[in-house]
Amino acid sequence: MELAQNARMNSLFEFYGALLTAKQHSYISLYYGDDFSLGEIAAEYNVSRQAVYDNIRRTEKILEGYEEKLHLYRNYEQQNASADTLQKYIQAHYPEDQELMRLLADLLNLTEQ
């Protein structure tokens, strides 16, 4: 569960990190991105572990709230799943069609951005 939560928070941070305050951005980046402990972050910013914990929990709720309203991460996941399904279908049924393969490559490049 914790690994899935970490992956989700990192993904939400990628989509919505620019909407956070500098402190929220730093704490989440250090905690989830760089795997700092609460104590390490507290020492870095000269605050209590509880203050770091509270800030991270509030920021997680903010990120989830953005996703609930905007659905950027969910849409990204759905687009990638559809692109993967399309790629498998084309490879299975139309492996010789170069134009279709080129169009698929263009689509996959767009979904990776």
mmCIF file with all atom_site columns, N, CA and C in Angstrom, residues 32-103:
data_model
loop_
_atom_site.group_PDB
_atom_site.id
_atom_site.type_symbol
_atom_site.label_atom_id
_atom_site.label_alt_id
_atom_site.label_comp_id
_atom_site.label_asym_id
_atom_site.label_entity_id
_atom_site.label_seq_id
_atom_site.pdbx_PDB_ins_code
_atom_site.Cartn_x
_atom_site.Cartn_y
_atom_site.Cartn_z
_atom_site.occupancy
_atom_site.B_iso_or_equiv
_atom_site.pdbx_formal_charge
_atom_site.auth_seq_id
_atom_site.auth_comp_id
_atom_site.auth_asym_id
_atom_site.auth_atom_id
_atom_site.pdbx_PDB_model_num
ATOM 1   N N  . TYR A 1 32  ? 8.721   12.618 -0.846  1.00 0.00 ? 32  TYR A N  1
ATOM 2   C CA . TYR A 1 32  ? 8.370   11.577 -1.813  1.00 0.00 ? 32  TYR A CA 1
ATOM 3   C C  . TYR A 1 32  ? 9.424   11.392 -2.895  1.00 0.00 ? 32  TYR A C  1
ATOM 4   N N  . GLY A 1 33  ? 9.992   12.476 -3.366  1.00 0.00 ? 33  GLY A N  1
ATOM 5   C CA . GLY A 1 33  ? 10.946  12.383 -4.466  1.00 0.00 ? 33  GLY A CA 1
ATOM 6   C C  . GLY A 1 33  ? 12.328  11.942 -4.035  1.00 0.00 ? 33  GLY A C  1
ATOM 7   N N  . ASP A 1 34  ? 12.809  12.500 -2.915  1.00 0.00 ? 34  ASP A N  1
ATOM 8   C CA . ASP A 1 34  ? 14.172  12.212 -2.459  1.00 0.00 ? 34  ASP A CA 1
ATOM 9   C C  . ASP A 1 34  ? 14.226  11.264 -1.272  1.00 0.00 ? 34  ASP A C  1
ATOM 10  N N  . ASP A 1 35  ? 13.060  10.804 -0.810  1.00 0.00 ? 35  ASP A N  1
ATOM 11  C CA . ASP A 1 35  ? 12.951  9.823  0.279   1.00 0.00 ? 35  ASP A CA 1
ATOM 12  C C  . ASP A 1 35  ? 13.567  10.311 1.590   1.00 0.00 ? 35  ASP A C  1
ATOM 13  N N  . PHE A 1 36  ? 13.435  11.615 1.856   1.00 0.00 ? 36  PHE A N  1
ATOM 14  C CA . PHE A 1 36  ? 13.875  12.142 3.156   1.00 0.00 ? 36  PHE A CA 1
ATOM 15  C C  . PHE A 1 36  ? 12.878  11.725 4.221   1.00 0.00 ? 36  PHE A C  1
ATOM 16  N N  . SER A 1 37  ? 13.350  11.538 5.438   1.00 0.00 ? 37  SER A N  1
ATOM 17  C CA . SER A 1 37  ? 12.462  11.264 6.558   1.00 0.00 ? 37  SER A CA 1
ATOM 18  C C  . SER A 1 37  ? 11.885  12.583 7.072   1.00 0.00 ? 37  SER A C  1
ATOM 19  N N  . LEU A 1 38  ? 10.861  12.485 7.896   1.00 0.00 ? 38  LEU A N  1
ATOM 20  C CA . LEU A 1 38  ? 10.299  13.692 8.511   1.00 0.00 ? 38  LEU A CA 1
ATOM 21  C C  . LEU A 1 38  ? 11.363  14.426 9.319   1.00 0.00 ? 38  LEU A C  1
ATOM 22  N N  . GLY A 1 39  ? 12.171  13.670 10.037  1.00 0.00 ? 39  GLY A N  1
ATOM 23  C CA . GLY A 1 39  ? 13.229  14.261 10.849  1.00 0.00 ? 39  GLY A CA 1
ATOM 24  C C  . GLY A 1 39  ? 14.271  14.985 10.012  1.00 0.00 ? 39  GLY A C  1
ATOM 25  N N  . GLU A 1 40  ? 14.631  14.424 8.876   1.00 0.00 ? 40  GLU A N  1
ATOM 26  C CA . GLU A 1 40  ? 15.612  15.063 7.997   1.00 0.00 ? 40  GLU A CA 1
ATOM 27  C C  . GLU A 1 40  ? 15.071  16.372 7.421   1.00 0.00 ? 40  GLU A C  1
ATOM 28  N N  . ILE A 1 41  ? 13.811  16.356 7.040   1.00 0.00 ? 41  ILE A N  1
ATOM 29  C CA . ILE A 1 41  ? 13.201  17.581 6.518   1.00 0.00 ? 41  ILE A CA 1
ATOM 30  C C  . ILE A 1 41  ? 13.090  18.620 7.628   1.00 0.00 ? 41  ILE A C  1
ATOM 31  N N  . ALA A 1 42  ? 12.689  18.172 8.820   1.00 0.00 ? 42  ALA A N  1
ATOM 32  C CA . ALA A 1 42  ? 12.578  19.091 9.959   1.00 0.00 ? 42  ALA A CA 1
ATOM 33  C C  . ALA A 1 42  ? 13.923  19.734 10.268  1.00 0.00 ? 42  ALA A C  1
ATOM 34  N N  . ALA A 1 43  ? 14.979  18.964 10.239  1.00 0.00 ? 43  ALA A N  1
ATOM 35  C CA . ALA A 1 43  ? 16.317  19.499 10.505  1.00 0.00 ? 43  ALA A CA 1
ATOM 36  C C  . ALA A 1 43  ? 16.739  20.482 9.414   1.00 0.00 ? 43  ALA A C  1
ATOM 37  N N  . GLU A 1 44  ? 16.403  20.169 8.178   1.00 0.00 ? 44  GLU A N  1
ATOM 38  C CA . GLU A 1 44  ? 16.749  21.033 7.048   1.00 0.00 ? 44  GLU A CA 1
ATOM 39  C C  . GLU A 1 44  ? 16.084  22.403 7.149   1.00 0.00 ? 44  GLU A C  1
ATOM 40  N N  . TYR A 1 45  ? 14.848  22.424 7.630   1.00 0.00 ? 45  TYR A N  1
ATOM 41  C CA . TYR A 1 45  ? 14.080  23.673 7.703   1.00 0.00 ? 45  TYR A CA 1
ATOM 42  C C  . TYR A 1 45  ? 13.970  24.236 9.121   1.00 0.00 ? 45  TYR A C  1
ATOM 43  N N  . ASN A 1 46  ? 14.609  23.569 10.072  1.00 0.00 ? 46  ASN A N  1
ATOM 44  C CA . ASN A 1 46  ? 14.622  24.026 11.464  1.00 0.00 ? 46  ASN A CA 1
ATOM 45  C C  . ASN A 1 46  ? 13.201  24.177 12.021  1.00 0.00 ? 46  ASN A C  1
ATOM 46  N N  . VAL A 1 47  ? 12.397  23.145 11.800  1.00 0.00 ? 47  VAL A N  1
ATOM 47  C CA . VAL A 1 47  ? 11.035  23.086 12.330  1.00 0.00 ? 47  VAL A CA 1
ATOM 48  C C  . VAL A 1 47  ? 10.851  21.716 12.988  1.00 0.00 ? 47  VAL A C  1
ATOM 49  N N  . SER A 1 48  ? 9.706   21.525 13.632  1.00 0.00 ? 48  SER A N  1
ATOM 50  C CA . SER A 1 48  ? 9.452   20.245 14.294  1.00 0.00 ? 48  SER A CA 1
ATOM 51  C C  . SER A 1 48  ? 9.025   19.186 13.278  1.00 0.00 ? 48  SER A C  1
ATOM 52  N N  . ARG A 1 49  ? 9.211   17.936 13.654  1.00 0.00 ? 49  ARG A N  1
ATOM 53  C CA . ARG A 1 49  ? 8.760   16.833 12.815  1.00 0.00 ? 49  ARG A CA 1
ATOM 54  C C  . ARG A 1 49  ? 7.237   16.913 12.614  1.00 0.00 ? 49  ARG A C  1
ATOM 55  N N  . GLN A 1 50  ? 6.536   17.313 13.680  1.00 0.00 ? 50  GLN A N  1
ATOM 56  C CA . GLN A 1 50  ? 5.074   17.433 13.608  1.00 0.00 ? 50  GLN A CA 1
ATOM 57  C C  . GLN A 1 50  ? 4.660   18.481 12.574  1.00 0.00 ? 50  GLN A C  1
ATOM 58  N N  . ALA A 1 51  ? 5.393   19.586 12.513  1.00 0.00 ? 51  ALA A N  1
ATOM 59  C CA . ALA A 1 51  ? 5.086   20.632 11.532  1.00 0.00 ? 51  ALA A CA 1
ATOM 60  C C  . ALA A 1 51  ? 5.274   20.091 10.113  1.00 0.00 ? 51  ALA A C  1
ATOM 61  N N  . VAL A 1 52  ? 6.319   19.324 9.901   1.00 0.00 ? 52  VAL A N  1
ATOM 62  C CA . VAL A 1 52  ? 6.570   18.730 8.583   1.00 0.00 ? 52  VAL A CA 1
ATOM 63  C C  . VAL A 1 52  ? 5.466   17.735 8.256   1.00 0.00 ? 52  VAL A C  1
ATOM 64  N N  . TYR A 1 53  ? 5.137   16.875 9.216   1.00 0.00 ? 53  TYR A N  1
ATOM 65  C CA . TYR A 1 53  ? 4.089   15.875 9.030   1.00 0.00 ? 53  TYR A CA 1
ATOM 66  C C  . TYR A 1 53  ? 2.770   16.545 8.650   1.00 0.00 ? 53  TYR A C  1
ATOM 67  N N  . ASP A 1 54  ? 2.383   17.565 9.408   1.00 0.00 ? 54  ASP A N  1
ATOM 68  C CA . ASP A 1 54  ? 1.128   18.269 9.153   1.00 0.00 ? 54  ASP A CA 1
ATOM 69  C C  . ASP A 1 54  ? 1.126   18.907 7.767   1.00 0.00 ? 54  ASP A C  1
ATOM 70  N N  . ASN A 1 55  ? 2.230   19.519 7.390   1.00 0.00 ? 55  ASN A N  1
ATOM 71  C CA . ASN A 1 55  ? 2.327   20.166 6.087   1.00 0.00 ? 55  ASN A CA 1
ATOM 72  C C  . ASN A 1 55  ? 2.209   19.141 4.962   1.00 0.00 ? 55  ASN A C  1
ATOM 73  N N  . ILE A 1 56  ? 2.889   18.025 5.114   1.00 0.00 ? 56  ILE A N  1
ATOM 74  C CA . ILE A 1 56  ? 2.833   16.980 4.085   1.00 0.00 ? 56  ILE A CA 1
ATOM 75  C C  . ILE A 1 56  ? 1.423   16.423 3.962   1.00 0.00 ? 56  ILE A C  1
ATOM 76  N N  . ARG A 1 57  ? 0.751   16.142 5.065   1.00 0.00 ? 57  ARG A N  1
ATOM 77  C CA . ARG A 1 57  ? -0.617  15.606 5.017   1.00 0.00 ? 57  ARG A CA 1
ATOM 78  C C  . ARG A 1 57  ? -1.571  16.605 4.378   1.00 0.00 ? 57  ARG A C  1
ATOM 79  N N  . ARG A 1 58  ? -1.456  17.890 4.725   1.00 0.00 ? 58  ARG A N  1
ATOM 80  C CA . ARG A 1 58  ? -2.304  18.921 4.107   1.00 0.00 ? 58  ARG A CA 1
ATOM 81  C C  . ARG A 1 58  ? -2.033  18.998 2.605   1.00 0.00 ? 58  ARG A C  1
ATOM 82  N N  . THR A 1 59  ? -0.776  18.931 2.238   1.00 0.00 ? 59  THR A N  1
ATOM 83  C CA . THR A 1 59  ? -0.409  19.021 0.825   1.00 0.00 ? 59  THR A CA 1
ATOM 84  C C  . THR A 1 59  ? -0.911  17.811 0.050   1.00 0.00 ? 59  THR A C  1
ATOM 85  N N  . GLU A 1 60  ? -0.862  16.634 0.655   1.00 0.00 ? 60  GLU A N  1
ATOM 86  C CA . GLU A 1 60  ? -1.423  15.440 0.009   1.00 0.00 ? 60  GLU A CA 1
ATOM 87  C C  . GLU A 1 60  ? -2.906  15.652 -0.284  1.00 0.00 ? 60  GLU A C  1
ATOM 88  N N  . LYS A 1 61  ? -3.621  16.207 0.677   1.00 0.00 ? 61  LYS A N  1
ATOM 89  C CA . LYS A 1 61  ? -5.057  16.469 0.478   1.00 0.00 ? 61  LYS A CA 1
ATOM 90  C C  . LYS A 1 61  ? -5.277  17.511 -0.618  1.00 0.00 ? 61  LYS A C  1
ATOM 91  N N  . ILE A 1 62  ? -4.414  18.497 -0.673  1.00 0.00 ? 62  ILE A N  1
ATOM 92  C CA . ILE A 1 62  ? -4.508  19.517 -1.724  1.00 0.00 ? 62  ILE A CA 1
ATOM 93  C C  . ILE A 1 62  ? -4.295  18.870 -3.088  1.00 0.00 ? 62  ILE A C  1
ATOM 94  N N  . LEU A 1 63  ? -3.272  18.030 -3.211  1.00 0.00 ? 63  LEU A N  1
ATOM 95  C CA . LEU A 1 63  ? -3.002  17.350 -4.481  1.00 0.00 ? 63  LEU A CA 1
ATOM 96  C C  . LEU A 1 63  ? -4.174  16.460 -4.891  1.00 0.00 ? 63  LEU A C  1
ATOM 97  N N  . GLU A 1 64  ? -4.720  15.723 -3.935  1.00 0.00 ? 64  GLU A N  1
ATOM 98  C CA . GLU A 1 64  ? -5.880  14.871 -4.225  1.00 0.00 ? 64  GLU A CA 1
ATOM 99  C C  . GLU A 1 64  ? -7.084  15.723 -4.624  1.00 0.00 ? 64  GLU A C  1
ATOM 100 N N  . GLY A 1 65  ? -7.231  16.880 -4.009  1.00 0.00 ? 65  GLY A N  1
ATOM 101 C CA . GLY A 1 65  ? -8.320  17.784 -4.363  1.00 0.00 ? 65  GLY A CA 1
ATOM 102 C C  . GLY A 1 65  ? -8.187  18.304 -5.789  1.00 0.00 ? 65  GLY A C  1
ATOM 103 N N  . TYR A 1 66  ? -6.971  18.655 -6.184  1.00 0.00 ? 66  TYR A N  1
ATOM 104 C CA . TYR A 1 66  ? -6.741  19.078 -7.566  1.00 0.00 ? 66  TYR A CA 1
ATOM 105 C C  . TYR A 1 66  ? -7.117  17.961 -8.528  1.00 0.00 ? 66  TYR A C  1
ATOM 106 N N  . GLU A 1 67  ? -6.709  16.752 -8.218  1.00 0.00 ? 67  GLU A N  1
ATOM 107 C CA . GLU A 1 67  ? -7.001  15.618 -9.096  1.00 0.00 ? 67  GLU A CA 1
ATOM 108 C C  . GLU A 1 67  ? -8.505  15.359 -9.145  1.00 0.00 ? 67  GLU A C  1
ATOM 109 N N  . GLU A 1 68  ? -9.170  15.483 -8.010  1.00 0.00 ? 68  GLU A N  1
ATOM 110 C CA . GLU A 1 68  ? -10.609 15.273 -7.966  1.00 0.00 ? 68  GLU A CA 1
ATOM 111 C C  . GLU A 1 68  ? -11.344 16.256 -8.875  1.00 0.00 ? 68  GLU A C  1
ATOM 112 N N  . LYS A 1 69  ? -10.831 17.460 -8.961  1.00 0.00 ? 69  LYS A N  1
ATOM 113 C CA . LYS A 1 69  ? -11.475 18.492 -9.768  1.00 0.00 ? 69  LYS A CA 1
ATOM 114 C C  . LYS A 1 69  ? -11.029 18.466 -11.237 1.00 0.00 ? 69  LYS A C  1
ATOM 115 N N  . LEU A 1 70  ? -9.754  18.229 -11.479 1.00 0.00 ? 70  LEU A N  1
ATOM 116 C CA . LEU A 1 70  ? -9.198  18.383 -12.823 1.00 0.00 ? 70  LEU A CA 1
ATOM 117 C C  . LEU A 1 70  ? -8.994  17.079 -13.587 1.00 0.00 ? 70  LEU A C  1
ATOM 118 N N  . HIS A 1 71  ? -8.784  15.990 -12.891 1.00 0.00 ? 71  HIS A N  1
ATOM 119 C CA . HIS A 1 71  ? -8.635  14.655 -13.485 1.00 0.00 ? 71  HIS A CA 1
ATOM 120 C C  . HIS A 1 71  ? -7.482  14.528 -14.475 1.00 0.00 ? 71  HIS A C  1
ATOM 121 N N  . LEU A 1 72  ? -6.448  15.313 -14.338 1.00 0.00 ? 72  LEU A N  1
ATOM 122 C CA . LEU A 1 72  ? -5.334  15.244 -15.286 1.00 0.00 ? 72  LEU A CA 1
ATOM 123 C C  . LEU A 1 72  ? -4.616  13.908 -15.213 1.00 0.00 ? 72  LEU A C  1
ATOM 124 N N  . TYR A 1 73  ? -4.359  13.430 -14.007 1.00 0.00 ? 73  TYR A N  1
ATOM 125 C CA . TYR A 1 73  ? -3.652  12.157 -13.840 1.00 0.00 ? 73  TYR A CA 1
ATOM 126 C C  . TYR A 1 73  ? -4.509  10.993 -14.341 1.00 0.00 ? 73  TYR A C  1
ATOM 127 N N  . ARG A 1 74  ? -5.780  10.987 -13.983 1.00 0.00 ? 74  ARG A N  1
ATOM 128 C CA . ARG A 1 74  ? -6.680  9.918  -14.427 1.00 0.00 ? 74  ARG A CA 1
ATOM 129 C C  . ARG A 1 74  ? -6.756  9.890  -15.951 1.00 0.00 ? 74  ARG A C  1
ATOM 130 N N  . ASN A 1 75  ? -6.917  11.053 -16.573 1.00 0.00 ? 75  ASN A N  1
ATOM 131 C CA . ASN A 1 75  ? -6.985  11.121 -18.035 1.00 0.00 ? 75  ASN A CA 1
ATOM 132 C C  . ASN A 1 75  ? -5.688  10.645 -18.675 1.00 0.00 ? 75  ASN A C  1
ATOM 133 N N  . TYR A 1 76  ? -4.557  11.006 -18.078 1.00 0.00 ? 76  TYR A N  1
ATOM 134 C CA . TYR A 1 76  ? -3.257  10.570 -18.570 1.00 0.00 ? 76  TYR A CA 1
ATOM 135 C C  . TYR A 1 76  ? -3.155  9.042  -18.526 1.00 0.00 ? 76  TYR A C  1
ATOM 136 N N  . GLU A 1 77  ? -3.566  8.460  -17.424 1.00 0.00 ? 77  GLU A N  1
ATOM 137 C CA . GLU A 1 77  ? -3.532  7.000  -17.286 1.00 0.00 ? 77  GLU A CA 1
ATOM 138 C C  . GLU A 1 77  ? -4.447  6.332  -18.320 1.00 0.00 ? 77  GLU A C  1
ATOM 139 N N  . GLN A 1 78  ? -5.623  6.881  -18.525 1.00 0.00 ? 78  GLN A N  1
ATOM 140 C CA . GLN A 1 78  ? -6.555  6.306  -19.498 1.00 0.00 ? 78  GLN A CA 1
ATOM 141 C C  . GLN A 1 78  ? -6.019  6.430  -20.925 1.00 0.00 ? 78  GLN A C  1
ATOM 142 N N  . GLN A 1 79  ? -5.416  7.558  -21.233 1.00 0.00 ? 79  GLN A N  1
ATOM 143 C CA . GLN A 1 79  ? -4.843  7.738  -22.566 1.00 0.00 ? 79  GLN A CA 1
ATOM 144 C C  . GLN A 1 79  ? -3.701  6.751  -22.818 1.00 0.00 ? 79  GLN A C  1
ATOM 145 N N  . ASN A 1 80  ? -2.871  6.562  -21.804 1.00 0.00 ? 80  ASN A N  1
ATOM 146 C CA . ASN A 1 80  ? -1.770  5.599  -21.957 1.00 0.00 ? 80  ASN A CA 1
ATOM 147 C C  . ASN A 1 80  ? -2.290  4.180  -22.134 1.00 0.00 ? 80  ASN A C  1
ATOM 148 N N  . ALA A 1 81  ? -3.317  3.820  -21.390 1.00 0.00 ? 81  ALA A N  1
ATOM 149 C CA . ALA A 1 81  ? -3.882  2.477  -21.521 1.00 0.00 ? 81  ALA A CA 1
ATOM 150 C C  . ALA A 1 81  ? -4.489  2.281  -22.912 1.00 0.00 ? 81  ALA A C  1
ATOM 151 N N  . SER A 1 82  ? -5.178  3.286  -23.402 1.00 0.00 ? 82  SER A N  1
ATOM 152 C CA . SER A 1 82  ? -5.764  3.194  -24.740 1.00 0.00 ? 82  SER A CA 1
ATOM 153 C C  . SER A 1 82  ? -4.683  3.115  -25.812 1.00 0.00 ? 82  SER A C  1
ATOM 154 N N  . ALA A 1 83  ? -3.636  3.896  -25.657 1.00 0.00 ? 83  ALA A N  1
ATOM 155 C CA . ALA A 1 83  ? -2.529  3.865  -26.622 1.00 0.00 ? 83  ALA A CA 1
ATOM 156 C C  . ALA A 1 83  ? -1.848  2.503  -26.616 1.00 0.00 ? 83  ALA A C  1
ATOM 157 N N  . ASP A 1 84  ? -1.672  1.927  -25.427 1.00 0.00 ? 84  ASP A N  1
ATOM 158 C CA . ASP A 1 84  ? -1.068  0.588  -25.342 1.00 0.00 ? 84  ASP A CA 1
ATOM 159 C C  . ASP A 1 84  ? -1.937  -0.463 -26.022 1.00 0.00 ? 84  ASP A C  1
ATOM 160 N N  . THR A 1 85  ? -3.241  -0.388 -25.795 1.00 0.00 ? 85  THR A N  1
ATOM 161 C CA . THR A 1 85  ? -4.171  -1.329 -26.417 1.00 0.00 ? 85  THR A CA 1
ATOM 162 C C  . THR A 1 85  ? -4.140  -1.186 -27.934 1.00 0.00 ? 85  THR A C  1
ATOM 163 N N  . LEU A 1 86  ? -4.140  0.044  -28.400 1.00 0.00 ? 86  LEU A N  1
ATOM 164 C CA . LEU A 1 86  ? -4.074  0.302  -29.837 1.00 0.00 ? 86  LEU A CA 1
ATOM 165 C C  . LEU A 1 86  ? -2.778  -0.228 -30.432 1.00 0.00 ? 86  LEU A C  1
ATOM 166 N N  . GLN A 1 87  ? -1.685  -0.012 -29.736 1.00 0.00 ? 87  GLN A N  1
ATOM 167 C CA . GLN A 1 87  ? -0.388  -0.497 -30.223 1.00 0.00 ? 87  GLN A CA 1
ATOM 168 C C  . GLN A 1 87  ? -0.386  -2.022 -30.352 1.00 0.00 ? 87  GLN A C  1
ATOM 169 N N  . LYS A 1 88  ? -0.902  -2.715 -29.366 1.00 0.00 ? 88  LYS A N  1
ATOM 170 C CA . LYS A 1 88  ? -0.951  -4.183 -29.424 1.00 0.00 ? 88  LYS A CA 1
ATOM 171 C C  . LYS A 1 88  ? -1.836  -4.660 -30.573 1.00 0.00 ? 88  LYS A C  1
ATOM 172 N N  . TYR A 1 89  ? -2.955  -3.989 -30.761 1.00 0.00 ? 89  TYR A N  1
ATOM 173 C CA . TYR A 1 89  ? -3.873  -4.370 -31.835 1.00 0.00 ? 89  TYR A CA 1
ATOM 174 C C  . TYR A 1 89  ? -3.221  -4.179 -33.203 1.00 0.00 ? 89  TYR A C  1
ATOM 175 N N  . ILE A 1 90  ? -2.578  -3.046 -33.388 1.00 0.00 ? 90  ILE A N  1
ATOM 176 C CA . ILE A 1 90  ? -1.929  -2.762 -34.678 1.00 0.00 ? 90  ILE A CA 1
ATOM 177 C C  . ILE A 1 90  ? -0.806  -3.756 -34.944 1.00 0.00 ? 90  ILE A C  1
ATOM 178 N N  . GLN A 1 91  ? -0.019  -4.044 -33.916 1.00 0.00 ? 91  GLN A N  1
ATOM 179 C CA . GLN A 1 91  ? 1.079   -4.992 -34.101 1.00 0.00 ? 91  GLN A CA 1
ATOM 180 C C  . GLN A 1 91  ? 0.568   -6.395 -34.417 1.00 0.00 ? 91  GLN A C  1
ATOM 181 N N  . ALA A 1 92  ? -0.579  -6.749 -33.852 1.00 0.00 ? 92  ALA A N  1
ATOM 182 C CA . ALA A 1 92  ? -1.131  -8.075 -34.099 1.00 0.00 ? 92  ALA A CA 1
ATOM 183 C C  . ALA A 1 92  ? -1.820  -8.188 -35.463 1.00 0.00 ? 92  ALA A C  1
ATOM 184 N N  . HIS A 1 93  ? -2.483  -7.124 -35.912 1.00 0.00 ? 93  HIS A N  1
ATOM 185 C CA . HIS A 1 93  ? -3.306  -7.212 -37.106 1.00 0.00 ? 93  HIS A CA 1
ATOM 186 C C  . HIS A 1 93  ? -2.759  -6.471 -38.333 1.00 0.00 ? 93  HIS A C  1
ATOM 187 N N  . TYR A 1 94  ? -1.917  -5.471 -38.114 1.00 0.00 ? 94  TYR A N  1
ATOM 188 C CA . TYR A 1 94  ? -1.417  -4.659 -39.231 1.00 0.00 ? 94  TYR A CA 1
ATOM 189 C C  . TYR A 1 94  ? 0.087   -4.393 -39.106 1.00 0.00 ? 94  TYR A C  1
ATOM 190 N N  . PRO A 1 95  ? 0.889   -5.411 -38.881 1.00 0.00 ? 95  PRO A N  1
ATOM 191 C CA . PRO A 1 95  ? 2.316   -5.177 -38.647 1.00 0.00 ? 95  PRO A CA 1
ATOM 192 C C  . PRO A 1 95  ? 3.069   -4.641 -39.875 1.00 0.00 ? 95  PRO A C  1
ATOM 193 N N  . GLU A 1 96  ? 2.517   -4.804 -41.066 1.00 0.00 ? 96  GLU A N  1
ATOM 194 C CA . GLU A 1 96  ? 3.191   -4.379 -42.294 1.00 0.00 ? 96  GLU A CA 1
ATOM 195 C C  . GLU A 1 96  ? 2.814   -2.964 -42.729 1.00 0.00 ? 96  GLU A C  1
ATOM 196 N N  . ASP A 1 97  ? 1.802   -2.376 -42.099 1.00 0.00 ? 97  ASP A N  1
ATOM 197 C CA . ASP A 1 97  ? 1.307   -1.059 -42.514 1.00 0.00 ? 97  ASP A CA 1
ATOM 198 C C  . ASP A 1 97  ? 2.203   0.040  -41.926 1.00 0.00 ? 97  ASP A C  1
ATOM 199 N N  . GLN A 1 98  ? 3.123   0.541  -42.739 1.00 0.00 ? 98  GLN A N  1
ATOM 200 C CA . GLN A 1 98  ? 4.109   1.530  -42.274 1.00 0.00 ? 98  GLN A CA 1
ATOM 201 C C  . GLN A 1 98  ? 3.470   2.870  -41.907 1.00 0.00 ? 98  GLN A C  1
ATOM 202 N N  . GLU A 1 99  ? 2.472   3.286  -42.659 1.00 0.00 ? 99  GLU A N  1
ATOM 203 C CA . GLU A 1 99  ? 1.805   4.556  -42.353 1.00 0.00 ? 99  GLU A CA 1
ATOM 204 C C  . GLU A 1 99  ? 1.072   4.472  -41.022 1.00 0.00 ? 99  GLU A C  1
ATOM 205 N N  . LEU A 1 100 ? 0.419   3.382  -40.777 1.00 0.00 ? 100 LEU A N  1
ATOM 206 C CA . LEU A 1 100 ? -0.267  3.179  -39.499 1.00 0.00 ? 100 LEU A CA 1
ATOM 207 C C  . LEU A 1 100 ? 0.737   3.147  -38.350 1.00 0.00 ? 100 LEU A C  1
ATOM 208 N N  . MET A 1 101 ? 1.870   2.509  -38.568 1.00 0.00 ? 101 MET A N  1
ATOM 209 C CA . MET A 1 101 ? 2.919   2.469  -37.540 1.00 0.00 ? 101 MET A CA 1
ATOM 210 C C  . MET A 1 101 ? 3.466   3.874  -37.263 1.00 0.00 ? 101 MET A C  1
ATOM 211 N N  . ARG A 1 102 ? 3.613   4.690  -38.315 1.00 0.00 ? 102 ARG A N  1
ATOM 212 C CA . ARG A 1 102 ? 4.100   6.051  -38.142 1.00 0.00 ? 102 ARG A CA 1
ATOM 213 C C  . ARG A 1 102 ? 3.093   6.884  -37.350 1.00 0.00 ? 102 ARG A C  1
ATOM 214 N N  . LEU A 1 103 ? 1.814   6.748  -37.684 1.00 0.00 ? 103 LEU A N  1
ATOM 215 C CA . LEU A 1 103 ? 0.763   7.477  -36.963 1.00 0.00 ? 103 LEU A CA 1
ATOM 216 C C  . LEU A 1 103 ? 0.716   7.052  -35.497 1.00 0.00 ? 103 LEU A C  1
#
